[in-house]
Every structure is written in structure tokens, then in C-alpha cells.
Coordinates of C-alpha atoms and ligand atoms in Angstrom, one line a residue:
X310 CA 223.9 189.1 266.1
X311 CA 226.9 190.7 263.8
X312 CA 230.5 190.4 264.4
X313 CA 230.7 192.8 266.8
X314 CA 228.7 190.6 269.6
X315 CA 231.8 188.0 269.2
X316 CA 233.7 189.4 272.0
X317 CA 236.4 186.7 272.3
X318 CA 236.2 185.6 269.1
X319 CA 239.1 185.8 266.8
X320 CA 238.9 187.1 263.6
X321 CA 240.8 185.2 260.5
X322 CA 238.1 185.8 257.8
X323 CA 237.1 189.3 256.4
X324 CA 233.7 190.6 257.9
X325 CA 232.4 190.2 254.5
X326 CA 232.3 186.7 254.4
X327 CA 230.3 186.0 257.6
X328 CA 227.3 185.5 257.2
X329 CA 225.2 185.9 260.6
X330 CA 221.9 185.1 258.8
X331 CA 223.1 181.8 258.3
X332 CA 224.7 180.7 261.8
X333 CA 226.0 177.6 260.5
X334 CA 229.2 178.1 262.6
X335 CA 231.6 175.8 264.2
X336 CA 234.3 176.4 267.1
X337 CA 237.5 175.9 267.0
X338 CA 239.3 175.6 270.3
X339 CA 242.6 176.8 270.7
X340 CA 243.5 174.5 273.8
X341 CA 242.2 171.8 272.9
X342 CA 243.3 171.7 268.9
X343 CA 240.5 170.6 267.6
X344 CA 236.4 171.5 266.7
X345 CA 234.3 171.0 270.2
X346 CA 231.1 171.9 271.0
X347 CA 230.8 175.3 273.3
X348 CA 228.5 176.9 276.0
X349 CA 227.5 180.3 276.6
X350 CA 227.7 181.0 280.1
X351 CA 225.1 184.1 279.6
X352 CA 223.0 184.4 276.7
X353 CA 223.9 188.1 276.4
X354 CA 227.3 188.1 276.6
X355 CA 228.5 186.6 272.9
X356 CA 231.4 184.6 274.8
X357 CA 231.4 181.1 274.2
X358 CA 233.9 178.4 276.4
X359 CA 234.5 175.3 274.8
X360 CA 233.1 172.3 276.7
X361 CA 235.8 170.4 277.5
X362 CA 238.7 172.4 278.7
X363 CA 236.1 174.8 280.0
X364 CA 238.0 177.8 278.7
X365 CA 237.0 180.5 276.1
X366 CA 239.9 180.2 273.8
X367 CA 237.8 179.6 271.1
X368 CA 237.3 180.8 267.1
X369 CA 234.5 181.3 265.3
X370 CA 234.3 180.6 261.8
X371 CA 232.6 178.1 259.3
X372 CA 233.6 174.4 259.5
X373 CA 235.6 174.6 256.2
X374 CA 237.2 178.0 256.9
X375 CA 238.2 176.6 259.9
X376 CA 239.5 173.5 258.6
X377 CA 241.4 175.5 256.0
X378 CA 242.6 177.6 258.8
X379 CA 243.8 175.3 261.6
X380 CA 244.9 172.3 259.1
X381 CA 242.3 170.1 260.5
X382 CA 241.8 166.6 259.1
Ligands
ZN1315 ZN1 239.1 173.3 274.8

């Protein structure tokens, strides 16, 4: 899985700092403002909806990066 599988994923860190090998990812959903947990409709398709609003406006990106990111508390 690289970064080019993330089909609805936006991008706010360089390529160069994910690390795929280590999927220790969180999601960041747009709608709903905060971290939420996600499904993946189909296990081939690297688009992930967010489990509560039941939407895919999600980002991708290490807990801290997206805390940094998004001004989370
Ligand atoms: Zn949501």
C-alpha cells in the first residue's frame, strides 16, 4: 500500500514522511471535525468513510501530524 492507493485521501504531508510500513495512521474527518474511526467499503478500493457521518471526507495522516494540522486538542 503506498500513497497512491489513497484515492480520497488528502495530502498535507510530503510523500517522504509517510511511512506505509508503519500504518500507524489516524483519520481525520472533515465533516465531522474531529479523529473518528473509518470503514472501508471494499477492501480494494483504498477509500475509507468515516463512521459516523458515513461520508469519505476524510485525511490520512499520523495522529500528531494531524493534530498539528487541524488544531486538534
Ligand atoms: Zn464524519
Amino acid at each position: 500500500m503506498s500513497y497512491h492507493d489513497l484515492i480520497n485521501i488528502e495530502e498535507f504531508e510530503k510523500r517522504d514522511t509517510f511511512n506505509s510500513e508503519r500504518w500507524w495512521v489516524s483519520f481525520y474527518c472533515k465533516d465531522c471535525k474531529k479523529i473518528v474511526e473509518t470503514d472501508r467499503k471494499n477492501p480494494k478500493w483504498y477509500t475509507f468513510l468515516c463512521t459516523i457521518c458515513k461520508w469519505k471526507n476524510i485525511v490520512i495522516g499520523t495522529h500528531e501530524g494531524l493534530r498539528s494540522n487541524y488544531k486538534i486538542k
